[in-house]
MMTF fields as JSON, N, C-alpha, C and O atoms, coordinates in Angstrom:
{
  "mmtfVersion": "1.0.0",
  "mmtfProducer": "UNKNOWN",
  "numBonds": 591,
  "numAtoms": 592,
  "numGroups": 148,
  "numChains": 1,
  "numModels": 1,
  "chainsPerModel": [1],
  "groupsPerChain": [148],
  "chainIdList": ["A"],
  "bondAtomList": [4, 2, 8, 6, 12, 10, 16, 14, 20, 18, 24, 22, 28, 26, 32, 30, 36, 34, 40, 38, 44, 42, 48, 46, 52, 50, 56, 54, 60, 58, 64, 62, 68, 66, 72, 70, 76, 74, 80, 78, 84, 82, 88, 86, 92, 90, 96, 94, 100, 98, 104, 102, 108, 106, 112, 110, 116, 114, 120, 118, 124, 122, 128, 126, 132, 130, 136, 134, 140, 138, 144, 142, 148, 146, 152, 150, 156, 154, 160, 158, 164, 162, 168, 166, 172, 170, 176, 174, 180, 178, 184, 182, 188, 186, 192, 190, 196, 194, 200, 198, 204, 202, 208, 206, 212, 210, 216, 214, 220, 218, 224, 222, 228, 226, 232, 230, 236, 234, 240, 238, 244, 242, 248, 246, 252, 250, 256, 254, 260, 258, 264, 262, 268, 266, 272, 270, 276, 274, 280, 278, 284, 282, 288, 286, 292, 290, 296, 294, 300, 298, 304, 302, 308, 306, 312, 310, 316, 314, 320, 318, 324, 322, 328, 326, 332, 330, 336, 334, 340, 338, 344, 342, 348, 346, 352, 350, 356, 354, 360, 358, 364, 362, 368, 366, 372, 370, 376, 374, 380, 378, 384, 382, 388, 386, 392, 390, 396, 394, 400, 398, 404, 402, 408, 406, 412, 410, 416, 414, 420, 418, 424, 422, 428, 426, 432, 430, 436, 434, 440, 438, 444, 442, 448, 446, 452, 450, 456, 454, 460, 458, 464, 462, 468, 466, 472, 470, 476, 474, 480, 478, 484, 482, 488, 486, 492, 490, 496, 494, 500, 498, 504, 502, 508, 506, 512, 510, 516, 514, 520, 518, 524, 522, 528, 526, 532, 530, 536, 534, 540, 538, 544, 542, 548, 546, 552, 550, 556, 554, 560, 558, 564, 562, 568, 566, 572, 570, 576, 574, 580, 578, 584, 582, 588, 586],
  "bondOrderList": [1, 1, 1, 1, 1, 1, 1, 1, 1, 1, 1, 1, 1, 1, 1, 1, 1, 1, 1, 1, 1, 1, 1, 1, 1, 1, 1, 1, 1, 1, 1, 1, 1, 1, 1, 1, 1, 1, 1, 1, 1, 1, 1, 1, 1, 1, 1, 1, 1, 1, 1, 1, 1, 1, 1, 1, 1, 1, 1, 1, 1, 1, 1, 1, 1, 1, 1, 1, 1, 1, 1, 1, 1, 1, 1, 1, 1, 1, 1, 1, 1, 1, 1, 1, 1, 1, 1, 1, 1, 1, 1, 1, 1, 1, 1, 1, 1, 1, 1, 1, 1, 1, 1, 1, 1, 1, 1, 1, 1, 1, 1, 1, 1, 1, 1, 1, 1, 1, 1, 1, 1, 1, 1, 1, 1, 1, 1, 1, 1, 1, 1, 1, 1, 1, 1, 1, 1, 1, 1, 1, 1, 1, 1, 1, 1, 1, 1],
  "groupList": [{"groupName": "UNK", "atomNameList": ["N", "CA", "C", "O"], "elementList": ["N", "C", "C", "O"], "formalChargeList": [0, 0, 0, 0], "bondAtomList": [1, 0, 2, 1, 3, 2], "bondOrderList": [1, 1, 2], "singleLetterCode": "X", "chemCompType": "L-PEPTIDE LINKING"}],
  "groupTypeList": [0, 0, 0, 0, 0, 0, 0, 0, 0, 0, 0, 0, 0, 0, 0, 0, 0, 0, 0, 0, 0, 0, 0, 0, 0, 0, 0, 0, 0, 0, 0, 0, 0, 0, 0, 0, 0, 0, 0, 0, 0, 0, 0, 0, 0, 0, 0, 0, 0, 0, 0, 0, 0, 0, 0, 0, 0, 0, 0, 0, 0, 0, 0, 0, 0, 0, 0, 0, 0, 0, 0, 0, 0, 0, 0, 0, 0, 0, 0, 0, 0, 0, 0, 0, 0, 0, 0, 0, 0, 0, 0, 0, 0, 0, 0, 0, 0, 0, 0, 0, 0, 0, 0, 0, 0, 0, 0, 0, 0, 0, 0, 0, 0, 0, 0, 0, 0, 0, 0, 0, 0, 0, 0, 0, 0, 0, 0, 0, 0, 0, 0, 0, 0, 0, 0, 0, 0, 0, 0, 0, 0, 0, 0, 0, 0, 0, 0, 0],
  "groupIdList": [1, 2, 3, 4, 5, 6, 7, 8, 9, 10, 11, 12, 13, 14, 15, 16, 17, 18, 19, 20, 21, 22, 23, 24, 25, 26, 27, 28, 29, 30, 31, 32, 33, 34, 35, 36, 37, 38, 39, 40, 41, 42, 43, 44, 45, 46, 47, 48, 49, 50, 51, 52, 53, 54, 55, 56, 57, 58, 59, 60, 61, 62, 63, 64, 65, 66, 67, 68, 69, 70, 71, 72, 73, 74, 75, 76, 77, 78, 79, 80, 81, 82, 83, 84, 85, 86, 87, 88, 89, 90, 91, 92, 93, 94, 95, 96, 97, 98, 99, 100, 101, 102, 103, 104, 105, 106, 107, 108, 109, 110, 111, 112, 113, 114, 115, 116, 117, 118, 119, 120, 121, 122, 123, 124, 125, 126, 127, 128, 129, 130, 131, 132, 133, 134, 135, 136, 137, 138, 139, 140, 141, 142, 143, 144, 145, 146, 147, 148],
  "secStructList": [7, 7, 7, 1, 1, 7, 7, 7, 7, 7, 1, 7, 1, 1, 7, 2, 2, 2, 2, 2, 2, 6, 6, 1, 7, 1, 3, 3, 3, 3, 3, 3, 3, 7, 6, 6, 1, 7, 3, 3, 3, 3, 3, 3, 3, 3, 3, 3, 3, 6, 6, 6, 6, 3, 3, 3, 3, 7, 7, 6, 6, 7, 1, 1, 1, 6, 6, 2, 2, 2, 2, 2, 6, 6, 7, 7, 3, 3, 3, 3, 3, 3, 3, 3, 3, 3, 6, 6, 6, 6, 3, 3, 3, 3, 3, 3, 3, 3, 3, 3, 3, 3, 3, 3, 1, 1, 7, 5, 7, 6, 6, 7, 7, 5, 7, 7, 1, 3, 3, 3, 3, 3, 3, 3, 3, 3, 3, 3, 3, 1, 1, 5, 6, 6, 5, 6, 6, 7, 3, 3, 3, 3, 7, 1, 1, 1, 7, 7],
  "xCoordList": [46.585, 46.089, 44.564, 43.995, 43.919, 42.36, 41.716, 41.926, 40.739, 40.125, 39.867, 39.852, 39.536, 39.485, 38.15, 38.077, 37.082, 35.884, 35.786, 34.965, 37.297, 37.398, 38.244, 39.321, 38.359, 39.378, 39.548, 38.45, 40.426, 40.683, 41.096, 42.032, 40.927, 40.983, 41.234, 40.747, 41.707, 42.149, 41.202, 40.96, 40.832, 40.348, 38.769, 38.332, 38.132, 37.097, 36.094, 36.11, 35.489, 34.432, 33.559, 33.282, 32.873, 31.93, 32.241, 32.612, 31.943, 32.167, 30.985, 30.044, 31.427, 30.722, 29.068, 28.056, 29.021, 27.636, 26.621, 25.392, 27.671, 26.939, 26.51, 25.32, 27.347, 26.61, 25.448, 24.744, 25.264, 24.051, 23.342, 22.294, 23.606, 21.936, 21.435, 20.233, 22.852, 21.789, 21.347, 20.761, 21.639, 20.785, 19.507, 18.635, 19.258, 18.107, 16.998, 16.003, 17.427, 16.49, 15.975, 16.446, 15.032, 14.282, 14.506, 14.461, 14.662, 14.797, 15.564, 15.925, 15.917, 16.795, 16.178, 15.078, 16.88, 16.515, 17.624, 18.481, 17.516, 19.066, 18.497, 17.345, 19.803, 19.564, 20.62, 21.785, 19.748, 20.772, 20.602, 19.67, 21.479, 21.445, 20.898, 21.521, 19.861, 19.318, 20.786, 21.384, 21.076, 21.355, 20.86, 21.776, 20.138, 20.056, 19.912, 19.189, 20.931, 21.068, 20.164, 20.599, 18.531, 17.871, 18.26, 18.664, 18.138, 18.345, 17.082, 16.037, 17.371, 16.162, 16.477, 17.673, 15.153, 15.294, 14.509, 13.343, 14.857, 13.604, 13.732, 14.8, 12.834, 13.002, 13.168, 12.31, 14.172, 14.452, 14.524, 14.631, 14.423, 14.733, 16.922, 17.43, 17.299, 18.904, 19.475, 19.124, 20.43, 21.463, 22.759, 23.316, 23.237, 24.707, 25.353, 25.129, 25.988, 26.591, 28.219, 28.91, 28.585, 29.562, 30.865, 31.917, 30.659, 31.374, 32.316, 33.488, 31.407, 32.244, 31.884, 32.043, 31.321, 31.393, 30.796, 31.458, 29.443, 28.76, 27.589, 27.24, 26.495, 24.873, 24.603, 25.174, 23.497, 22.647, 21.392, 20.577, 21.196, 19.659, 18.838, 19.583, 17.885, 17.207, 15.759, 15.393, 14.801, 13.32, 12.673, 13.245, 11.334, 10.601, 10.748, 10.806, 10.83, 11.327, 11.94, 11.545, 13.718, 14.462, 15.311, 16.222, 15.499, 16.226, 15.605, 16.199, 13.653, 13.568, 13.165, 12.578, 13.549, 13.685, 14.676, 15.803, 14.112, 15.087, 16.123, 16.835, 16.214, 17.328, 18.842, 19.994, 18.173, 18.878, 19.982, 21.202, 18.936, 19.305, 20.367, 21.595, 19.744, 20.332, 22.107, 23.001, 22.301, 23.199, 24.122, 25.25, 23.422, 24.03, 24.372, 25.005, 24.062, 24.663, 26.065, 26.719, 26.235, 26.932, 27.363, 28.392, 26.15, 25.843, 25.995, 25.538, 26.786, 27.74, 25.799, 24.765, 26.029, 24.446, 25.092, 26.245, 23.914, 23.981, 22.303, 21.187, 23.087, 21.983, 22.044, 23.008, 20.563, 20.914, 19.516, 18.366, 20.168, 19.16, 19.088, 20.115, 18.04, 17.957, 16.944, 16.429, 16.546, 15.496, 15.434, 16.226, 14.424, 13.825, 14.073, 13.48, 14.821, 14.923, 14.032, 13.782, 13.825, 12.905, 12.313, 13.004, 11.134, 9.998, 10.061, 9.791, 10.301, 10.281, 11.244, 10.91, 12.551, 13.521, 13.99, 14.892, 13.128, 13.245, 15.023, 15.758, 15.576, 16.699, 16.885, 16.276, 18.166, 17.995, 18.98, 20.033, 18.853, 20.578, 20.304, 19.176, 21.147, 21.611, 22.788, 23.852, 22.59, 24.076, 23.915, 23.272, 24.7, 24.618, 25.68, 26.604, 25.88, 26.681, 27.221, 26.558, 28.015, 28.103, 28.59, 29.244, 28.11, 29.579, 29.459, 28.585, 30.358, 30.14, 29.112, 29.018, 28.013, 27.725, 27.907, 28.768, 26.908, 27.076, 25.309, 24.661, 25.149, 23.694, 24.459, 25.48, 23.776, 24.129, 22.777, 21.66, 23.026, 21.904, 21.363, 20.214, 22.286, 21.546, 22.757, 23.543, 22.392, 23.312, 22.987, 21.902, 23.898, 23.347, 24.094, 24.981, 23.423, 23.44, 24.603, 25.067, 25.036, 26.309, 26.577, 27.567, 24.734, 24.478, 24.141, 23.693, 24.683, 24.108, 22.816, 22.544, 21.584, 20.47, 20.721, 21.561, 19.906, 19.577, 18.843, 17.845, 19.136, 18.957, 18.293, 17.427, 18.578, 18.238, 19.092, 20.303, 18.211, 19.16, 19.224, 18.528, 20.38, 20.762, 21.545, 22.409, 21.372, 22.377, 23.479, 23.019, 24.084, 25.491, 26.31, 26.991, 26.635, 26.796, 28.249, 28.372, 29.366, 30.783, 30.886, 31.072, 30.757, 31.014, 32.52, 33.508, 32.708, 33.461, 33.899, 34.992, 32.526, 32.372, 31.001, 29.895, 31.613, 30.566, 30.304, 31.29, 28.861, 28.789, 27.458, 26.63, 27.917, 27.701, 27.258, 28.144, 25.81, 25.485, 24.4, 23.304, 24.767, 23.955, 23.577, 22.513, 24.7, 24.879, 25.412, 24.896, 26.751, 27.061, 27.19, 27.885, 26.241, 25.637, 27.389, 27.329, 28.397, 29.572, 30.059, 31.09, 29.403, 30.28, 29.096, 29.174, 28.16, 27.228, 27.556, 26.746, 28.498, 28.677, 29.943, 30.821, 30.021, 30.804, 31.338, 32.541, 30.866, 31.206, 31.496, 30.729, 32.376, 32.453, 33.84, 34.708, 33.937, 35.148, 35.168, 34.358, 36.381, 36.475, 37.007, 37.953, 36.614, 36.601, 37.782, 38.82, 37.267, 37.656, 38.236, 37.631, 39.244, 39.076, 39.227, 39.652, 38.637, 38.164, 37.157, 36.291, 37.095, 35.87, 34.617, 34.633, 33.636, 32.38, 31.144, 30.01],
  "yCoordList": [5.238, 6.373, 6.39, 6.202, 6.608, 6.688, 7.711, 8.797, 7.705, 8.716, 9.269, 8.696, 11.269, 12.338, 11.788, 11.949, 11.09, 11.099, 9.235, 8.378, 9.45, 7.458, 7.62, 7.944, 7.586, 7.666, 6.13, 5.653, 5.47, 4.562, 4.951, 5.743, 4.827, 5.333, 4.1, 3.067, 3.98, 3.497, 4.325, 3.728, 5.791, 6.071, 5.691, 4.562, 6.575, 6.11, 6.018, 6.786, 4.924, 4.55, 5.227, 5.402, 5.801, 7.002, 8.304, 8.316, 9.506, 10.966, 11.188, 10.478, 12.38, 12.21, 13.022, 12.822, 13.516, 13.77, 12.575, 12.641, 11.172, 10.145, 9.769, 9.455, 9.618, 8.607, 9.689, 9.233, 10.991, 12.011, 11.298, 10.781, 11.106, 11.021, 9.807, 9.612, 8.342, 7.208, 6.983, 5.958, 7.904, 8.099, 8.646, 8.127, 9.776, 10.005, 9.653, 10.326, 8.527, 7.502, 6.576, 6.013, 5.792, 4.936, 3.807, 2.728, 3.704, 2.869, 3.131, 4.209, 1.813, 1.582, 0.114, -0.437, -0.05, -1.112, -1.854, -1.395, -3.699, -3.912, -4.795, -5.009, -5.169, -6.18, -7.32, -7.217, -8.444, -9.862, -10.35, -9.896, -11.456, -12.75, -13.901, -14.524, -14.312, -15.833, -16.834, -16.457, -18.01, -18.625, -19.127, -19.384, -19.163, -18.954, -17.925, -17.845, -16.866, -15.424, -14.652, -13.705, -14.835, -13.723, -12.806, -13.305, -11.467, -10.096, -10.472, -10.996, -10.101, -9.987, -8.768, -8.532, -7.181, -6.096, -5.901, -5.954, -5.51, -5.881, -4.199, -3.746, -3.829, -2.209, -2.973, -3.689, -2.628, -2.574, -1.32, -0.107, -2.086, -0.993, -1.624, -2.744, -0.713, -0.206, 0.631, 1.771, -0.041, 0.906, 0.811, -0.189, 2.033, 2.497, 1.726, 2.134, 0.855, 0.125, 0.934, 0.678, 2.014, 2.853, 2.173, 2.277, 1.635, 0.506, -0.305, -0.193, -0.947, -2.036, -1.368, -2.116, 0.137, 1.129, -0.275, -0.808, -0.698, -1.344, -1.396, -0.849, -1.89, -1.46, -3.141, -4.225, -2.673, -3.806, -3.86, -2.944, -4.878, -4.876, -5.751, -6.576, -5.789, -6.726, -6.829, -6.203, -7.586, -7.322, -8.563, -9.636, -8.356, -9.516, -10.74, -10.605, -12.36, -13.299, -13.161, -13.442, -12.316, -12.499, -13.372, -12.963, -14.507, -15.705, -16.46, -17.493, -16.196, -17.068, -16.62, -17.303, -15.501, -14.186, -14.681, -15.082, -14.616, -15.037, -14.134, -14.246, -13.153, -12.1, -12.996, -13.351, -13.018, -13.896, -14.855, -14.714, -16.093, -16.793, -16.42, -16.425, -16.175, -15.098, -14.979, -15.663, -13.719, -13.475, -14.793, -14.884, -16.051, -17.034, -17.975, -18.989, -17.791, -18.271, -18.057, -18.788, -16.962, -16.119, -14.532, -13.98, -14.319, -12.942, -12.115, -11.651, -11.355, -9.656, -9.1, -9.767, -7.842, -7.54, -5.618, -5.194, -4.924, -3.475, -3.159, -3.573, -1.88, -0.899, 0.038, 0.803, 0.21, 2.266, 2.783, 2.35, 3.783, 4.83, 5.961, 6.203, 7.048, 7.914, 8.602, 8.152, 9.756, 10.595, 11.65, 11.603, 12.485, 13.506, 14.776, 14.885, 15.475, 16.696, 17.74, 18.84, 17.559, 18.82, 18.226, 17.688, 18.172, 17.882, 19.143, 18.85, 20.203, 21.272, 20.595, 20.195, 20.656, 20.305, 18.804, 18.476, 17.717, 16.344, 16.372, 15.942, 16.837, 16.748, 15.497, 15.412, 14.734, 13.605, 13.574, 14.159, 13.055, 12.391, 11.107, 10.67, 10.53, 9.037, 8.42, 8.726, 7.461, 6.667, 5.072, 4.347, 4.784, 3.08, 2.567, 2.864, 1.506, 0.71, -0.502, -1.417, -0.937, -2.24, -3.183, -2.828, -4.331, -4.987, -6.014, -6.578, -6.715, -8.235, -8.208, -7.215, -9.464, -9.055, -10.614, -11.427, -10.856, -12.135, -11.759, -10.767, -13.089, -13.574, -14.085, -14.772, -13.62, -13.599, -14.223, -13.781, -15.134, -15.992, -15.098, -14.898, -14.813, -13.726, -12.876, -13.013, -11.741, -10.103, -9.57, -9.804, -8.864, -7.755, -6.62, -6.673, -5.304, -4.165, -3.547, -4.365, -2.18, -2.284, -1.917, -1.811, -1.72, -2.199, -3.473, -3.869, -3.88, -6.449, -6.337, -6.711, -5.879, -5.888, -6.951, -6.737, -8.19, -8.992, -8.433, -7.796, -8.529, -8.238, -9.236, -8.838, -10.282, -11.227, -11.774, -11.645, -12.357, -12.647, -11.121, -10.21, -11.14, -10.08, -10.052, -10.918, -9.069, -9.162, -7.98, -6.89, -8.011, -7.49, -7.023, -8.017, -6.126, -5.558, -4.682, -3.891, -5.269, -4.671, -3.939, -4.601, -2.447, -2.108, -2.262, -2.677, -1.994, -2.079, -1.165, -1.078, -0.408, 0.649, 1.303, 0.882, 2.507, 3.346, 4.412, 4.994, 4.727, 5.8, 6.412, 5.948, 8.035, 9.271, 10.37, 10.993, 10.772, 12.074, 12.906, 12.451, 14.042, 15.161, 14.831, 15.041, 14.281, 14.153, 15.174, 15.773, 15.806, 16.928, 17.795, 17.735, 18.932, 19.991, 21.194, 21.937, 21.115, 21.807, 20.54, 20.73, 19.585, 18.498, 17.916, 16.79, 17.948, 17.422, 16.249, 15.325, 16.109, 15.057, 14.179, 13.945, 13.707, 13.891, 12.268, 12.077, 11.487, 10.742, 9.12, 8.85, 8.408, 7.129, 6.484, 6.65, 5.566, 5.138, 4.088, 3.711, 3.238, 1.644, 1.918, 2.698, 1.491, 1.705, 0.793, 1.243, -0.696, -1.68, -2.754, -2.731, -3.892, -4.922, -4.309, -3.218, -5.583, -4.8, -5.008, -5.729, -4.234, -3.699, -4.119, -4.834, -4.083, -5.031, -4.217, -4.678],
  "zCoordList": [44.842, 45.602, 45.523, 44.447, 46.628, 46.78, 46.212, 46.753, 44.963, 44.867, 46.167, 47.257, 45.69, 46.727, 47.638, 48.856, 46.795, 47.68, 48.218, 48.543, 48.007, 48.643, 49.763, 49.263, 50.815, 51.683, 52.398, 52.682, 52.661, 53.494, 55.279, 55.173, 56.184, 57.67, 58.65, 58.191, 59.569, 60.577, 62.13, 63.179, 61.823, 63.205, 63.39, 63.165, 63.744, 64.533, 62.658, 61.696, 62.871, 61.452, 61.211, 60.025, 62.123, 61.635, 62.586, 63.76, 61.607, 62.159, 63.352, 63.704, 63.764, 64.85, 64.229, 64.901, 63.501, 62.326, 61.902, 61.865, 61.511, 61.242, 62.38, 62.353, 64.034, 64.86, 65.539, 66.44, 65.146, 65.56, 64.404, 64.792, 63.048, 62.313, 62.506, 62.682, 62.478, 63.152, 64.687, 65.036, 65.468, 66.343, 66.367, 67.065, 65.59, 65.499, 64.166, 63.894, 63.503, 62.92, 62.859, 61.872, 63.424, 64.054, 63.028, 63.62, 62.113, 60.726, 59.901, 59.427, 59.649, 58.472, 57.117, 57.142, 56.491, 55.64, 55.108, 54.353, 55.798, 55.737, 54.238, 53.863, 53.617, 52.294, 52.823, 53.206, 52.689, 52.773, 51.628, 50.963, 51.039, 50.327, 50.782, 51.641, 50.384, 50.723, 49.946, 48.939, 50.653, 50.065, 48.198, 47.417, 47.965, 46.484, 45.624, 44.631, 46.256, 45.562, 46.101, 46.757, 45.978, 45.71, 46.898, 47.948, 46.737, 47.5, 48.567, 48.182, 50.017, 51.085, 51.184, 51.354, 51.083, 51.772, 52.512, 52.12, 54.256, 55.022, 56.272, 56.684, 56.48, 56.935, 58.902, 59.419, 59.423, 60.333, 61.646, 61.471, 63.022, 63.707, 64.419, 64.47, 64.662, 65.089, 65.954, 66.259, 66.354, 67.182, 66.713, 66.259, 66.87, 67.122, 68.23, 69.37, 68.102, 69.642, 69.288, 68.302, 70.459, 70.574, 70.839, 70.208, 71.63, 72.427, 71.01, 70.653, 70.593, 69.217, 67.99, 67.025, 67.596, 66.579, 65.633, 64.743, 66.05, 65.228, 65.304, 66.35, 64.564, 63.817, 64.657, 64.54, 65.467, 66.326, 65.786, 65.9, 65.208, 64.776, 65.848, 66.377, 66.186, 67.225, 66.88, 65.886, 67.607, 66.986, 67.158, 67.35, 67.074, 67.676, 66.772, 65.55, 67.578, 66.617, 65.306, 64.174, 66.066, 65.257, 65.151, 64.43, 65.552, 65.554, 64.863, 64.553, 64.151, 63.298, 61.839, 61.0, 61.74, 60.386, 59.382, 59.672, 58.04, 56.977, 56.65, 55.652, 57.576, 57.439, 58.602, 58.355, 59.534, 60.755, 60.031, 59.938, 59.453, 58.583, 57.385, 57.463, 56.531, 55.877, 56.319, 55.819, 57.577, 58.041, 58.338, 57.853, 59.372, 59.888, 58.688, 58.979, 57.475, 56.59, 55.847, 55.104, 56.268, 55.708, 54.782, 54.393, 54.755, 53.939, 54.159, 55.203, 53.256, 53.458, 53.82, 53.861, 53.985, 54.327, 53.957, 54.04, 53.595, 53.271, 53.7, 53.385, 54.87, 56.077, 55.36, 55.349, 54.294, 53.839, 55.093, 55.159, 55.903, 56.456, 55.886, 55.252, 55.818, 54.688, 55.298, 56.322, 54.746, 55.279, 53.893, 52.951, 54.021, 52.858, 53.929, 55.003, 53.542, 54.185, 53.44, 53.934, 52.896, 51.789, 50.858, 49.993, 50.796, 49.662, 48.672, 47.508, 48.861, 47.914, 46.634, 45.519, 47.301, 46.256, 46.098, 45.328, 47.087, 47.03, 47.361, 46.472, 48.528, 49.188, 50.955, 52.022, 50.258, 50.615, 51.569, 51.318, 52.524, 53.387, 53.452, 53.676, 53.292, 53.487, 53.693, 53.155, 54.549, 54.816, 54.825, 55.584, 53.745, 53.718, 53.879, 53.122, 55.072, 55.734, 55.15, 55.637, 54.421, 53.823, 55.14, 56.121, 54.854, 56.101, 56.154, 55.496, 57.025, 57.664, 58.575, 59.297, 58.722, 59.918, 60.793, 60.46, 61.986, 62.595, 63.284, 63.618, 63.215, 63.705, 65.051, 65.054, 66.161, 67.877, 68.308, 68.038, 68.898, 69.288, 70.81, 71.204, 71.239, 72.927, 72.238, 71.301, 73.434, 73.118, 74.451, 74.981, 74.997, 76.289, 75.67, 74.818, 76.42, 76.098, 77.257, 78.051, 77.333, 77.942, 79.425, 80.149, 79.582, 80.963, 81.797, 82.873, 80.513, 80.735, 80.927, 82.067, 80.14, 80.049, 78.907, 78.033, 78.948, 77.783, 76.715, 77.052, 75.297, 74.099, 73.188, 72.409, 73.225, 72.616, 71.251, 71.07, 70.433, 69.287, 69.07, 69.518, 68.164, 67.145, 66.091, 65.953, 65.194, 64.115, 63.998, 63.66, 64.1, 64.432, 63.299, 63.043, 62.497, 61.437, 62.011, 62.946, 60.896, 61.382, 60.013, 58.992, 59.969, 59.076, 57.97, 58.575, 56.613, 56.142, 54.941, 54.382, 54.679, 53.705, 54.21, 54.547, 54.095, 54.542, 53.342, 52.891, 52.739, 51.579, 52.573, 53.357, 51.873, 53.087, 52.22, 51.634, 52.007, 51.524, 52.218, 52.548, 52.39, 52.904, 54.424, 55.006, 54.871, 56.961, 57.294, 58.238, 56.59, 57.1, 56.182, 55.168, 56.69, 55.671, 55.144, 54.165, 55.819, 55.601, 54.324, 53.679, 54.138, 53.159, 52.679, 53.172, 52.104, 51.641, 50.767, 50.832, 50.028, 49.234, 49.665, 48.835, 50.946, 51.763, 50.848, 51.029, 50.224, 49.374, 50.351, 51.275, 50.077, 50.431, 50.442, 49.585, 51.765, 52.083, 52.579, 53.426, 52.001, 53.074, 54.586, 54.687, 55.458, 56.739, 57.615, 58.099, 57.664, 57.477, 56.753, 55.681, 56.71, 55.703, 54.434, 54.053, 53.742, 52.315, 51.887, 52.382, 50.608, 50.131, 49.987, 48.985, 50.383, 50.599, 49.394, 49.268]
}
């Protein structure tokens, strides 16, 4: 049985709270694995792609980015976006995406506007605090697959 703040789900991967806050955050910061372990954390820009309920990263010469790489190697990859809601009391929201992703050599958007390379992030665990203010510790769940 899943801990209370672990849920496993089949419906839609993010609430409709999460796809309002990564819409309105311009950045995120994804972490890859280089092939010889070390951690890459590199601050990115993203979309919500609704359509395949997945994280589009895109950006200038990204087909020759050691994140790209990185990805086309094989590397699980983790998107935390986050913001400071209050400096008074240093109050935080954040949501970090674990997942598979895939390095896409072209991409169009879902009006077939070309995109270019991209990196393509299928979530698989999602951890969730202070997005929705009725659940603030709204806690963390495998989505997909397993556990990443």
């Amino acid at each position: 049985m899943p801990h209370p703040r672990q849920v496993e789900t089949e419906l839609a991967l993010f609430t409709e709270l999460e796809i309002a806050y990564l819409r309105e955050q311009p950045l995120g910061r994804l972490a890859t694995v280089r092939q010889d372990g070390v951690v890459q954390n590199n601050p990115v820009g993203f979309a919500y792609n609704q359509a395949l309920e997945t994280i589009d990263i895109g950006g200038h010469n990204m087909a020759a980015s050691q994140k790209f790489r990185n990805v086309a190697a094989g590397s699980t990859v983790s998107l935390v976006v986050d913001d400071v809601i209050s400096l008074a009391t240093f109050q935080v929201r954040c949501l970090e995406i674990r997942g598979v992703a895939e390095a896409l050599p072209e991409t169009t958007d879902a009006e077939g506007r070309a995109l270019g390379p991209t990196i393509r992030i299928r979530p698989r665990r999602i951890l969730s605090f202070n997005v929705d203010p009725d659940n603030p510790a709204a806690g963390q769940r495998t989505v997909a697959g397993e556990q990443v």
